[in-house]
Coordinates of C-alpha atoms and ligand atoms in Angstrom, one line a residue:
V26 CA 179.8 159.2 164.3
D27 CA 176.0 158.5 164.7
G28 CA 173.2 159.7 166.0
R29 CA 173.1 156.3 168.2
T30 CA 176.8 156.7 169.3
I31 CA 176.2 160.9 170.6
Y32 CA 173.2 160.7 171.8
G33 CA 173.8 156.6 173.9
H34 CA 172.1 157.3 176.4
E35 CA 168.8 156.6 173.2
E36 CA 166.5 153.2 174.5
P37 CA 168.0 150.8 172.5
V38 CA 165.9 149.6 169.3
R39 CA 164.3 146.4 169.7
V40 CA 164.3 144.5 167.0
K41 CA 161.2 141.7 167.0
V42 CA 162.1 138.6 165.0
D43 CA 159.4 138.1 163.3
A44 CA 159.4 141.0 161.4
A45 CA 163.2 141.7 160.6
V46 CA 162.9 137.2 159.3
R47 CA 160.3 139.5 157.1
R48 CA 162.1 142.5 155.9
A49 CA 165.1 140.6 155.2
A50 CA 162.2 139.0 152.7
C51 CA 160.2 142.6 151.6
P52 CA 161.8 145.5 152.4
A53 CA 158.6 147.1 152.5
S54 CA 157.4 145.6 155.4
T55 CA 158.4 147.6 157.6
G56 CA 155.9 150.2 158.6
T57 CA 152.2 150.6 160.1
G58 CA 150.0 147.7 158.9
S59 CA 145.9 147.3 159.5
K60 CA 143.9 145.8 161.7
L61 CA 144.4 142.1 160.8
P62 CA 142.4 139.3 162.9
R63 CA 143.4 138.7 165.6
S64 CA 141.8 135.2 166.7
Q65 CA 145.0 133.0 166.6
L66 CA 145.8 135.8 169.4
D67 CA 142.9 135.8 171.3
R68 CA 143.4 132.0 171.5
W69 CA 146.7 132.1 172.5
K70 CA 145.8 134.7 175.1
A71 CA 143.2 132.5 176.6
V72 CA 145.2 129.5 177.0
Y73 CA 147.2 131.2 178.9
E74 CA 145.2 132.9 180.9
A75 CA 144.1 129.0 181.7
V76 CA 147.2 127.4 182.2
A77 CA 148.1 130.6 184.8
G78 CA 145.3 130.8 186.6
W79 CA 145.6 126.6 187.3
Y80 CA 149.1 127.0 188.8
R81 CA 147.9 129.3 190.6
T82 CA 144.8 127.3 191.9
D83 CA 145.2 124.6 194.2
G84 CA 142.8 121.6 194.3
P85 CA 141.6 118.3 192.3
D86 CA 141.5 119.8 188.5
A87 CA 138.0 117.9 188.9
E88 CA 136.9 122.1 190.1
V89 CA 139.7 123.7 189.2
V90 CA 139.9 123.5 185.2
P91 CA 135.8 123.8 184.7
E92 CA 136.0 127.5 187.5
V93 CA 139.6 128.5 185.1
E94 CA 137.7 127.5 181.7
R95 CA 134.9 129.6 182.8
A96 CA 136.4 132.7 183.7
V97 CA 139.1 132.9 180.6
M98 CA 137.2 131.1 177.9
G99 CA 133.4 132.4 179.1
Y100 CA 133.7 134.8 176.6
L101 CA 134.7 133.1 173.3
D102 CA 131.8 131.0 170.9
P103 CA 131.3 127.6 171.2
V104 CA 134.2 126.3 168.8
Q105 CA 136.7 128.7 169.7
A106 CA 136.6 127.6 173.2
G107 CA 136.6 124.4 172.9
I108 CA 140.0 124.5 170.6
C109 CA 141.1 126.2 173.7
S110 CA 139.8 123.7 176.1
G111 CA 140.7 120.9 174.3
L112 CA 145.0 122.8 173.6
F113 CA 144.5 123.5 177.6
S114 CA 143.7 119.5 178.3
S115 CA 146.4 118.8 176.1
Y116 CA 148.6 121.2 178.0
R117 CA 148.0 119.5 181.6
Q118 CA 149.2 115.9 180.2
I119 CA 152.0 117.1 178.7
L120 CA 153.5 119.0 182.4
P121 CA 151.0 117.3 185.2
K122 CA 151.5 119.3 188.4
R123 CA 154.4 118.2 190.0
S124 CA 155.0 118.8 194.4
D125 CA 159.0 118.0 192.4
E126 CA 158.7 121.6 190.8
T127 CA 158.5 125.4 191.3
V128 CA 156.6 127.9 188.8
D129 CA 157.3 130.8 187.3
L130 CA 154.8 132.7 185.7
E131 CA 157.4 135.7 183.9
P132 CA 160.1 133.5 183.3
P133 CA 163.2 135.8 182.4
G134 CA 162.9 136.5 178.5
S135 CA 166.9 135.7 176.6
L136 CA 167.2 139.0 175.2
V137 CA 171.2 140.1 173.3
Y138 CA 171.6 143.5 173.6
D139 CA 173.6 145.3 170.6
E140 CA 175.9 147.8 172.1
A141 CA 177.4 149.0 168.8
R142 CA 173.5 148.8 166.7
N143 CA 172.2 150.4 170.4
A144 CA 169.9 147.5 169.4
S145 CA 168.1 144.6 171.2
V146 CA 166.5 140.8 169.9
A147 CA 164.1 139.0 172.0
V148 CA 162.2 136.2 172.7
A149 CA 160.1 135.6 175.8
T150 CA 159.4 131.9 177.5
Q151 CA 156.0 131.7 179.1
I152 CA 156.7 129.6 181.8
G153 CA 159.2 128.6 184.3
L154 CA 160.5 125.2 186.2
D155 CA 162.3 124.5 188.6
G156 CA 162.8 120.8 190.0
P157 CA 164.6 117.6 189.5
N158 CA 166.6 118.6 186.0
G159 CA 167.4 122.2 186.7
R160 CA 165.6 125.0 185.1
E161 CA 162.9 124.1 182.1
S162 CA 161.6 127.0 180.7
I163 CA 158.0 126.4 177.8
R164 CA 157.2 127.6 175.0
L165 CA 153.4 127.7 175.1
K166 CA 152.7 127.3 171.1
T167 CA 148.5 126.9 170.2
G168 CA 149.3 126.5 166.8
K169 CA 151.0 124.2 164.3
R170 CA 153.9 126.6 163.9
A171 CA 157.1 126.0 166.2
T172 CA 159.8 128.1 167.2
T173 CA 161.6 129.3 164.6
A174 CA 165.4 128.5 164.1
E175 CA 165.8 132.4 164.3
E176 CA 164.3 132.5 167.7
A177 CA 165.9 129.8 168.2
A178 CA 169.1 131.5 167.9
V179 CA 168.4 134.1 169.9
L180 CA 167.6 132.1 173.2
H181 CA 170.3 130.4 173.4
A182 CA 172.6 133.6 172.7
G183 CA 170.8 135.2 175.3
S184 CA 170.1 132.5 177.8
D185 CA 172.3 132.7 181.1
G186 CA 173.7 128.1 179.5
D187 CA 171.4 127.0 182.7
T188 CA 168.3 127.2 180.8
A189 CA 166.9 123.8 178.6
F190 CA 163.9 125.7 176.2
F191 CA 161.0 123.3 175.2
D192 CA 157.6 124.3 172.8
A193 CA 154.6 122.6 174.7
L194 CA 153.2 121.4 171.4
L195 CA 149.4 121.8 172.6
V196 CA 148.3 120.9 169.2
A197 CA 149.9 118.1 168.1
G198 CA 149.6 117.2 172.0
S199 CA 154.2 117.2 172.2
L200 CA 156.7 118.5 174.1
E201 CA 159.9 119.0 172.2
E202 CA 163.1 120.9 173.3
I203 CA 164.2 123.7 171.1
E204 CA 167.6 123.8 170.3
S205 CA 169.6 125.7 167.8
D206 CA 173.4 124.7 166.0
P207 CA 175.9 126.9 168.7
T208 CA 178.6 127.2 165.8
T209 CA 176.3 129.5 164.0
R210 CA 173.6 131.5 166.1
D211 CA 175.6 134.4 166.6
D212 CA 176.2 134.6 163.7
V213 CA 172.4 134.1 162.9
V214 CA 171.5 137.2 165.8
A215 CA 173.8 139.4 163.5
A216 CA 171.4 139.1 160.3
L217 CA 168.6 139.3 162.3
L218 CA 169.7 142.7 164.6
E219 CA 171.1 143.6 160.7
A220 CA 168.1 144.2 159.3
G221 CA 165.7 144.5 161.7
T222 CA 168.2 148.3 162.0
A223 CA 167.9 148.8 158.6
P224 CA 166.9 152.5 157.8
V225 CA 163.7 152.1 156.7
D226 CA 163.5 153.1 152.8
A227 CA 159.7 154.7 152.5
R228 CA 160.1 154.0 148.2
A229 CA 161.1 150.2 148.5
R230 CA 159.3 148.0 146.6
P231 CA 157.6 145.3 147.4
E232 CA 158.8 141.7 147.3
P233 CA 156.0 139.5 147.3
G234 CA 155.7 136.1 148.3
P235 CA 155.2 133.4 151.4
H236 CA 156.2 136.2 153.8
C237 CA 152.9 138.5 152.5
F238 CA 150.6 135.7 154.6
S239 CA 151.9 137.3 158.4
C240 CA 152.6 140.8 156.6
P241 CA 150.4 143.0 158.5
R242 CA 150.5 145.7 156.1
P243 CA 149.2 144.0 152.6
A244 CA 146.5 146.0 152.4
R245 CA 148.6 149.3 152.8
C246 CA 152.3 148.4 150.8
G247 CA 150.5 148.6 147.6
Q248 CA 151.2 145.3 146.2
Y249 CA 147.4 144.6 145.9
P250 CA 146.5 147.7 145.5
V251 CA 143.0 149.5 146.1
A252 CA 140.2 148.7 144.1
G253 CA 138.3 152.2 143.3
G254 CA 141.9 154.1 144.8
G255 CA 142.6 155.4 148.1
S256 CA 144.0 153.8 151.0
V257 CA 143.1 151.6 153.8
G258 CA 143.5 153.2 157.1
S259 CA 146.1 151.7 159.8
T260 CA 142.9 150.9 162.6
T261 CA 140.2 149.7 159.4
R262 CA 140.0 145.4 159.8
T263 CA 141.9 143.3 157.1
V264 CA 141.1 139.9 155.6
V265 CA 143.1 137.6 153.0
I266 CA 141.4 136.0 150.5
T267 CA 143.4 133.6 149.1
K268 CA 142.5 131.7 145.5
T269 CA 142.4 128.8 147.5
A270 CA 139.9 130.0 150.1
L271 CA 138.2 131.7 147.0
R272 CA 138.2 128.9 144.9
R273 CA 135.8 127.4 148.4
F274 CA 133.6 130.5 148.4
P275 CA 130.3 129.7 146.2
E276 CA 130.1 126.2 148.0
C277 CA 130.7 126.6 151.6
H278 CA 131.7 130.3 153.1
R279 CA 132.1 128.6 156.6
R280 CA 135.1 126.7 155.3
V281 CA 136.3 130.7 153.5
G282 CA 136.2 132.1 157.4
W283 CA 138.0 129.3 159.1
R284 CA 139.9 129.1 156.7
R285 CA 141.1 133.2 156.4
L286 CA 139.7 134.7 159.4
Y287 CA 139.4 133.3 162.4
A288 CA 141.8 130.3 161.6
I289 CA 140.4 127.3 162.7
P290 CA 143.4 124.4 162.9
D291 CA 142.6 121.5 160.5
D292 CA 141.4 118.5 161.8
Q293 CA 144.0 116.2 162.1
Y294 CA 145.7 114.6 158.5
D295 CA 148.2 111.5 158.6
E296 CA 151.0 113.2 157.4
E297 CA 152.6 110.2 156.7
E298 CA 150.3 109.9 153.7
E299 CA 151.4 110.2 150.8
A300 CA 150.2 112.8 147.7
P301 CA 148.6 110.9 145.2
H302 CA 151.1 110.8 142.5
G303 CA 149.7 113.6 139.3
L304 CA 150.2 116.5 142.8
S305 CA 153.6 116.1 143.9
V306 CA 154.9 115.6 139.7
G307 CA 152.1 118.8 138.9
A308 CA 154.2 120.6 142.2
A309 CA 157.4 119.9 141.0
F310 CA 156.7 121.3 137.7
H311 CA 155.5 124.4 139.7
R312 CA 159.1 124.8 141.4
A313 CA 161.1 123.7 138.3
A314 CA 159.1 126.2 135.6
A315 CA 159.4 128.8 138.3
A316 CA 163.0 128.5 137.6
A317 CA 163.7 127.3 134.4
L318 CA 160.6 130.6 133.8
L319 CA 164.0 133.2 134.4
A320 CA 167.0 131.7 133.3
D321 CA 169.6 131.3 130.5
D322 CA 169.4 127.1 130.0
P323 CA 165.5 126.7 130.8
D324 CA 165.6 123.0 129.8
A325 CA 168.9 122.6 132.0
V326 CA 166.9 123.1 135.3
V327 CA 163.6 121.6 134.3
A328 CA 166.2 118.1 133.5
D329 CA 168.0 118.9 137.1
A330 CA 164.7 119.4 138.3
A331 CA 163.5 115.8 136.8
R332 CA 166.3 113.9 137.8
A333 CA 165.5 114.5 141.7
L334 CA 162.5 112.5 140.8
P335 CA 161.3 109.0 141.2
P336 CA 162.2 107.9 137.5
S337 CA 158.5 106.8 137.9
E338 CA 157.5 110.2 138.1
R339 CA 160.6 112.0 135.6
A340 CA 158.7 111.7 132.3
D341 CA 155.3 113.0 133.8
L342 CA 157.3 116.2 134.0
E343 CA 159.2 116.1 131.0
T344 CA 155.9 115.6 129.5
L345 CA 154.8 118.9 131.1
W346 CA 157.8 120.7 130.0
E347 CA 157.3 119.8 126.7
G348 CA 153.6 120.9 127.0
H349 CA 155.1 124.2 127.3
R350 CA 157.8 124.4 125.0
S351 CA 154.6 123.6 122.4
L352 CA 152.5 125.6 123.8
A353 CA 155.5 128.5 123.5
A354 CA 155.9 127.8 120.1
T355 CA 152.8 128.1 118.2
E356 CA 150.5 130.1 121.0
Q357 CA 149.6 133.5 119.6
A358 CA 150.2 135.7 122.3
P359 CA 153.3 134.9 123.6
V360 CA 154.6 135.7 126.6
A361 CA 157.4 137.6 127.8
V362 CA 158.5 136.4 131.7
V363 CA 159.8 138.4 134.0
R364 CA 158.5 137.4 137.5
T365 CA 157.9 133.7 138.1
E366 CA 155.4 133.0 141.7
Y367 CA 155.3 136.7 141.5
G368 CA 151.7 138.0 144.8
I369 CA 149.1 140.4 142.7
G370 CA 145.5 141.1 144.0
A371 CA 143.3 143.8 145.4
T372 CA 142.0 145.1 147.6
V373 CA 138.5 145.9 148.1
V374 CA 137.4 148.0 151.0
V375 CA 133.1 147.3 151.7
P376 CA 131.0 148.2 155.1
G377 CA 131.2 145.7 157.3
L378 CA 130.6 145.0 160.9
D379 CA 133.7 146.0 163.4
V380 CA 134.4 145.2 166.7
D381 CA 136.0 148.0 169.1
S382 CA 138.8 148.2 171.5
R383 CA 135.7 147.8 173.8
D384 CA 134.6 145.5 172.4
R385 CA 131.2 147.3 170.5
V386 CA 130.2 146.6 167.4
R387 CA 130.2 148.4 164.6
R388 CA 128.3 148.4 162.0
D389 CA 129.4 149.7 157.9
A390 CA 132.3 150.3 159.4
P391 CA 135.0 150.2 156.5
V392 CA 136.5 146.8 155.6
A393 CA 139.6 146.1 153.3
V394 CA 139.6 142.5 151.9
V395 CA 142.9 141.5 150.3
F396 CA 142.9 139.0 147.4
V397 CA 146.1 136.8 146.7
A398 CA 147.3 135.1 144.5
F399 CA 151.0 134.1 143.6
A400 CA 150.3 133.6 139.1
D401 CA 153.1 131.0 137.8
A402 CA 154.4 133.7 135.7
V403 CA 153.7 137.2 134.3
G404 CA 155.1 139.7 132.0
R405 CA 154.2 141.5 128.8
E406 CA 152.9 140.1 125.3
A407 CA 154.6 141.2 122.1
D408 CA 152.5 144.5 121.6
G409 CA 153.2 145.3 125.0
T410 CA 149.8 144.0 127.1
P411 CA 150.6 142.9 130.4
A412 CA 150.0 139.3 130.9
V413 CA 149.8 136.9 133.9
V414 CA 150.1 132.9 132.8
E415 CA 148.8 129.8 135.3
H416 CA 149.8 126.6 134.4
R417 CA 147.1 123.7 135.3
T418 CA 148.8 120.6 136.0
G419 CA 146.0 118.7 136.8
A420 CA 143.8 115.9 134.8
D421 CA 140.7 118.1 135.1
G422 CA 142.0 121.6 134.4
A423 CA 139.4 123.0 136.9
G424 CA 140.0 126.7 137.2
Y425 CA 139.7 128.7 141.3
H426 CA 135.8 131.0 141.1
L427 CA 136.9 134.8 140.0
E428 CA 141.4 133.8 139.5
A429 CA 141.4 135.3 136.9
E430 CA 139.3 138.2 137.7
V431 CA 142.1 138.6 140.6
Y432 CA 145.6 138.7 138.8
A433 CA 143.8 140.8 136.0
L434 CA 142.3 143.6 138.9
G435 CA 145.7 142.9 140.3
A436 CA 147.9 143.5 137.5
A437 CA 146.3 145.8 135.7
L438 CA 146.2 148.0 139.0
L439 CA 149.7 147.6 139.9
L440 CA 150.8 148.6 136.4
R441 CA 147.9 151.3 136.3
A442 CA 147.0 148.8 132.5
D443 CA 143.8 149.9 131.2
R444 CA 144.1 146.6 129.2
V445 CA 145.0 142.9 130.6
A446 CA 145.6 139.2 129.7
V447 CA 145.0 136.0 130.9
H448 CA 146.6 133.2 130.4
T449 CA 145.6 130.0 131.5
H450 CA 148.3 126.8 129.9
H451 CA 146.1 123.7 130.0
L452 CA 149.6 121.0 130.1
R453 CA 147.6 118.1 130.3
D454 CA 145.4 118.1 128.0
P455 CA 145.0 114.9 126.3
D456 CA 145.1 116.5 123.1
G457 CA 147.5 118.3 123.5
A458 CA 149.0 121.8 125.6
S459 CA 146.5 124.1 125.1
C460 CA 146.0 127.9 125.6
L461 CA 142.9 129.5 127.2
R462 CA 143.9 133.4 126.7
R463 CA 140.9 136.1 128.5
E464 CA 141.5 139.6 127.9
F465 CA 139.9 141.6 130.5
G466 CA 138.9 145.8 128.8
P467 CA 138.2 148.4 131.1
A468 CA 134.2 146.1 130.6
D469 CA 135.5 143.3 131.6
L470 CA 138.3 145.4 135.4
A471 CA 135.2 147.0 136.0
A472 CA 132.8 144.0 136.6
A473 CA 135.8 141.7 137.7
R474 CA 135.8 144.2 140.6
D475 CA 131.9 144.2 141.4
A476 CA 132.2 140.2 141.6
L477 CA 134.6 140.1 144.5
R478 CA 133.5 143.2 146.2
E479 CA 130.4 141.0 145.8
V480 CA 132.7 138.7 148.0
A481 CA 134.2 140.9 150.3
A482 CA 130.5 142.3 151.4
A483 CA 130.0 138.8 152.5
V484 CA 133.3 138.7 154.5
A485 CA 132.6 141.8 156.0
A486 CA 129.5 140.7 157.0
W487 CA 131.0 137.8 159.4
H488 CA 131.5 139.3 163.1
P489 CA 134.8 138.9 162.9
D490 CA 134.5 136.8 167.1
D491 CA 132.1 134.4 166.3
A492 CA 133.1 131.4 163.4
L493 CA 129.6 130.6 163.8
A494 CA 129.2 133.3 161.8
P495 CA 129.8 132.5 158.3
P496 CA 127.1 129.4 157.4
Y497 CA 127.9 126.4 156.1
T498 CA 126.0 125.2 153.5
V499 CA 127.1 120.7 153.4
G500 CA 127.5 119.0 149.8
R501 CA 129.5 116.9 148.5
W502 CA 132.4 119.1 148.7
C503 CA 132.3 118.2 153.4
T504 CA 133.9 115.4 151.9
W505 CA 137.7 116.8 151.4
C506 CA 136.9 120.1 153.6
E507 CA 140.3 120.3 156.2
F508 CA 136.9 121.0 159.1
A509 CA 134.3 118.0 158.6
G510 CA 135.0 117.2 161.3
T511 CA 134.6 119.9 163.8
C512 CA 131.8 121.5 161.5
S513 CA 129.9 118.4 162.1
R514 CA 129.9 119.5 165.3
F515 CA 128.7 122.6 164.8
R516 CA 125.7 122.8 163.0
D517 CA 122.9 122.9 165.1
G518 CA 121.7 126.2 167.6
A519 CA 123.6 128.7 166.0
A520 CA 125.1 128.5 162.6
T521 CA 122.1 128.4 159.8
S522 CA 122.5 127.1 155.9
R523 CA 121.5 128.7 153.5
P524 CA 121.8 128.2 149.8
P525 CA 125.5 129.4 148.8
A526 CA 126.3 132.7 147.3
Ligands
SF4_606 S1 152.5 142.7 152.2 FE1 153.6 141.2 151.2 S2 154.3 142.8 149.8 FE2 153.6 143.8 150.7 S3 155.1 144.9 152.7 FE3 153.9 142.6 153.1 S4 155.2 140.8 152.4 FE4 155.4 143.1 151.1
SF4_607 S1 132.7 120.1 156.3 FE1 131.2 121.6 154.5 S2 129.9 122.6 155.8 FE2 131.5 122.1 157.5 S3 132.9 123.3 156.8 FE3 133.5 121.8 154.8 S4 132.7 122.7 153.7 FE4 131.2 123.3 154.3

């Protein structure tokens, strides 16, 4: 008999789908986070308010739309106001008003209650439409992500069975029915309730992975420790900078900010376009090596991966693996690998700009910038020196800006070490695979921290709500920039151009 049975009147635990899925992947993800960027959520709210206002207001769109947009998007910067206006227009095209339907702006969500756990899990919908097809419940989607399989299971398991659910995918401009497999949906919901109600273990070790990018706790969980010690408060503004974003930093700050702070949608690319040969083999190699390096029979794992590739790419993957094998046998300080695809990094707290809950700008507020990179492998050299290994599979073998510094500082902080080696394995070197080993001692680690602090200071100075705040720098890199189209429309006025840092 547990407390919940005795005190049966207790409020049920409310399980959130995203948090439960993340918790199953990383037990340390439960708990208070810090203040991460909110642009995407703000834009979602603006689009929702626009759609609701449009339904509430009778009259021709030519009059109603500008009025509604002024009311709910007026406070946004021009880039984000333009995005919201486009998404609002997309909604009206997908779901034009119809005289034979009634609109419910507060449709009931789907909720599943589990009496044994005294817990519930719910998924909301935003717009209910009752028309000739019966009831349709719409989920408003302003990002790329559609309703997940877990959310779909809850939607159907907790519904009356008479409602059809749809995603209004405003970026793609399409309406997609949300489906879930009736034979597995109860198990999916049970697993969510199980993960969401398991006792919290405060000592649980972080398990980094792709889920770190949707987690509220990167600055607080300890996986990306604070350089210089201390901790990050729950109200501290926080920005996560990936190694890919860091790579762009010397070229153009706008590109970094648009990706990591304001979540500006990319220009649309043709998704059918094939990845160029070399890129796909590189990705396949990274995947195969991550599994092989921890396997009892690494060669068999790679042979399996090679068989799954088209014949034209098989030999290339085998050559890369052969390069790895020859390096492992010949390099001076080989690494005994303990983890692969492992998230390493450091949090740097700098004074910067923040906006409080009453929209007042605070200068010199603490801002936590979390540098996160996923290393191909981590382990130790024979003498115990912690080591991080990065596989380069591209022909140019170019490194990312400050990548080794993030690895070295992150590993040193995580292991409380004052010496770390970073190995970059150039597997496509025409003269045979080679290793560039950089050893970071105390002075190098201090220099790495200073270099990251400089980047953090620039990031922290960008106004969190103004996408025009980070300066842009036009250069040859614009050709491949995912924001080139949007950026070119906002190069005058408030934005300024200045030489890169
Ligand atoms: S940031 Fe990553 S490692 Fe840290 S708690 Fe979240 S998911 Fe786990
Ligand atoms: S198009 Fe060029 S200037 Fe604009 S964000 Fe991209 S890299 Fe920067």
